[in-house]
Coordinates of C-alpha atoms in Angstrom, one line a residue:
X1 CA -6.5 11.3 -20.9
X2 CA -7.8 11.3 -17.3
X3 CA -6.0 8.6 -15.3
X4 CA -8.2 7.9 -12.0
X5 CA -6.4 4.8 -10.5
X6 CA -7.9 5.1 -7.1
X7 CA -10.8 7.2 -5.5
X8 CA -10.5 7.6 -1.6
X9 CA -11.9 10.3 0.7
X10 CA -10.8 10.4 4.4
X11 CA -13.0 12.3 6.7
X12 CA -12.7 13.6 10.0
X13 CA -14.8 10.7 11.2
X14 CA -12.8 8.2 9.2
X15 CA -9.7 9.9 9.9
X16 CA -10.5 9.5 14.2
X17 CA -11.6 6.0 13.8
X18 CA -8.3 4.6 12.2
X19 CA -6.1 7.1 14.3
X20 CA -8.0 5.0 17.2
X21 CA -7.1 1.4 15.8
X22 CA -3.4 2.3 15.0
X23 CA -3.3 3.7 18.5
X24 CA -5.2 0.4 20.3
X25 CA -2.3 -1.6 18.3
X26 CA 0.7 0.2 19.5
X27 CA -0.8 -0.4 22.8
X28 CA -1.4 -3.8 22.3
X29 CA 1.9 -4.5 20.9
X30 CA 3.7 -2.6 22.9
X31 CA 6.2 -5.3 24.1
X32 CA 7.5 -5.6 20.4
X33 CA 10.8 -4.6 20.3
X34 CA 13.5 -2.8 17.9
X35 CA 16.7 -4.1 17.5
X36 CA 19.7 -1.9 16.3
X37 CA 21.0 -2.7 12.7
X38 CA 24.2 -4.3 14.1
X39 CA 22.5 -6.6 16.9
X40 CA 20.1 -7.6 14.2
X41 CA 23.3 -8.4 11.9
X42 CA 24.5 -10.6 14.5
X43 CA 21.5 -12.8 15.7
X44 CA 20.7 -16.0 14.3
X45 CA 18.2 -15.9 11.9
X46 CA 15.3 -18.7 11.6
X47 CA 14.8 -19.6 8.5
X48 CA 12.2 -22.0 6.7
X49 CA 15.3 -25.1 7.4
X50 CA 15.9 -23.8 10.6
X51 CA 12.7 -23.5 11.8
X52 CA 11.8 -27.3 11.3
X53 CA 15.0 -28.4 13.1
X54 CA 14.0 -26.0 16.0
X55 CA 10.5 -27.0 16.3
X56 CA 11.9 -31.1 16.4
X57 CA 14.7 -30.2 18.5
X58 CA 12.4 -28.8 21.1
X59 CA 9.4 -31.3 20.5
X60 CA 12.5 -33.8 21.7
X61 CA 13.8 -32.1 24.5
X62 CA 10.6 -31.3 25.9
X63 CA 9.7 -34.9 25.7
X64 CA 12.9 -35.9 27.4
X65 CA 13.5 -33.5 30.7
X66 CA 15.9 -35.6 32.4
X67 CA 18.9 -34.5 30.0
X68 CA 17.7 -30.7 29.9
X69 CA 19.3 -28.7 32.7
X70 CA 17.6 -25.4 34.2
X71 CA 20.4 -23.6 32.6
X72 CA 19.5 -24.1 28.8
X73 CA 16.2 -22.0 28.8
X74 CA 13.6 -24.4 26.8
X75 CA 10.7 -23.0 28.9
X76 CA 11.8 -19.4 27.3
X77 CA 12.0 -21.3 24.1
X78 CA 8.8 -22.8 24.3
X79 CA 7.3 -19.2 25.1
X80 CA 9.2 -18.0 22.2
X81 CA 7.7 -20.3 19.9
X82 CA 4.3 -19.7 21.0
X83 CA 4.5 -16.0 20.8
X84 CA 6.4 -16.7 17.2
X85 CA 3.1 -18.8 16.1
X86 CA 0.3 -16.1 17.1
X87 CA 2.5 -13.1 16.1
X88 CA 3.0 -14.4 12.5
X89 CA -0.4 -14.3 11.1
X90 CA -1.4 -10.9 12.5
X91 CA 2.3 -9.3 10.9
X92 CA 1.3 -11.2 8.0
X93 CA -2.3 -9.2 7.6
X94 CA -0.4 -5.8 8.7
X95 CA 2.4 -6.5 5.9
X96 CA -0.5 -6.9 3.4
X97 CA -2.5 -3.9 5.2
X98 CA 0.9 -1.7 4.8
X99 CA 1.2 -3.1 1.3
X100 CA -2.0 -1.9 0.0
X101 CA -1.2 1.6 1.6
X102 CA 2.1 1.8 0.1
X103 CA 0.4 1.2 -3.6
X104 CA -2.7 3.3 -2.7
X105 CA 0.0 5.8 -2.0
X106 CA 1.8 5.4 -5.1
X107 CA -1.6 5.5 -7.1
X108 CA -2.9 8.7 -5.4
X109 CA 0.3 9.9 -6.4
X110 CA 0.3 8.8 -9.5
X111 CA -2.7 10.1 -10.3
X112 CA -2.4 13.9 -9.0
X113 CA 1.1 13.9 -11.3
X114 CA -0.9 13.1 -14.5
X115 CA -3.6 15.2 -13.9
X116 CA -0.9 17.7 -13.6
X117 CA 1.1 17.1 -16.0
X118 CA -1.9 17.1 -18.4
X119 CA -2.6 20.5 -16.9
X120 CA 0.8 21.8 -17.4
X121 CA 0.6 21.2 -21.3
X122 CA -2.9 23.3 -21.3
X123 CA -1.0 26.0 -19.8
X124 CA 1.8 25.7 -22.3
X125 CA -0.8 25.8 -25.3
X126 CA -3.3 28.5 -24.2
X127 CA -1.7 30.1 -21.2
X128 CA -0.5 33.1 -23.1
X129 CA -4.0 34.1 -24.0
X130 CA -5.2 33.9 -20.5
X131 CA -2.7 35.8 -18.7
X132 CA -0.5 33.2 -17.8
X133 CA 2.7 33.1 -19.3
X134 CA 4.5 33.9 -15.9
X135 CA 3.0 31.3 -14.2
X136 CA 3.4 28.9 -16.6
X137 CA 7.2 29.8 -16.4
X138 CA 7.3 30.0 -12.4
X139 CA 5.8 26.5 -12.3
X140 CA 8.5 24.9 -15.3
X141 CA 11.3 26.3 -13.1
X142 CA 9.7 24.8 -10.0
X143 CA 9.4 21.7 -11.7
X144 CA 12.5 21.1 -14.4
X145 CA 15.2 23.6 -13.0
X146 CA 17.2 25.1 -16.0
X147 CA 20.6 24.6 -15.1
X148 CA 22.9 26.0 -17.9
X149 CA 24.9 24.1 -20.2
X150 CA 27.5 21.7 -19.1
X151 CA 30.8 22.0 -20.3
X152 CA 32.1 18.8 -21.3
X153 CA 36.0 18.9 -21.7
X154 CA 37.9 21.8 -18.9
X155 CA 39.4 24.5 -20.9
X156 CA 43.0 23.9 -21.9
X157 CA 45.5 25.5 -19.1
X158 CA 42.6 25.2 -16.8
X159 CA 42.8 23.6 -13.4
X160 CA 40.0 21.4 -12.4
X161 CA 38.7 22.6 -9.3

């Protein structure tokens, strides 16, 4: 049973013209930042709630300047919302981009193993007759490593190690 989830060829060509766009979009997004795990752990995180009491908290104190002082940042929040809103939709397409990868990954994969595994059976069945019982056997320990029988209970007067 051949299995043939996805069919793909990258050429040289192909190959240049995406290692071009990845590299235009690290250069592009260059200012993104990386935060480490525990700085991340400790921010405030803006969630679907949050978000609408952020956007009417700032829609009211950028409507009423007189009790804002220079000290609390809402220009910088302002600029941070903006950047939020045209960042989203593009992370959004790159998630799905990175998606698609990650499951034409797994099918490429996916594919080679049953092609090989189906392989591995022919060898089994007729490999002897062609010369290639050793292989056969230099491929199985490859693949499933014999590793002896477990004893199950330590012998009696034995320490365990």
């Amino acid at each position: 049973m051949n299995q043939n989830l996805v069919s793909i060829v990258f050429d040289a060509a192909r190959l240049t013209a995406i290692d071009a766009a990845l590299a235009s979009l690290e250069a592009e997004l260059e200012d993104l930042v990386a935060l480490p795990v525990d700085q991340r752990r400790d921010l405030f995180k803006m969630g679907d709630k949050s978000e609408v009491f952020c956007r009417s908290t700032l829609t009211v104190l950028s409507q009423n300047p007189k009790i804002v002082n220079e000290g609390l940042g809402l220009p910088e929040a302002l600029a941070d919302m903006a950047a939020l809103d045209a960042l989203r939709p593009r992370l959004a397409r790159l998630r799905l981009l990175l998606d698609r990868g990650t499951d034409t990954e797994t099918a490429l994969g996916a594919d080679i193993f049953a092609t090989v595994l189906e392989g591995y059976g022919l060898l089994r069945v007729s490999g002897k007759s062609h010369g290639l019982e050793r292989e056969f056997r230099a491929l199985g320990r490859s693949r499933f490593p014999y590793k002896g029988r477990k004893n199950d209970s330590p012998e009696e007067g034995a320490e365990p190690a």
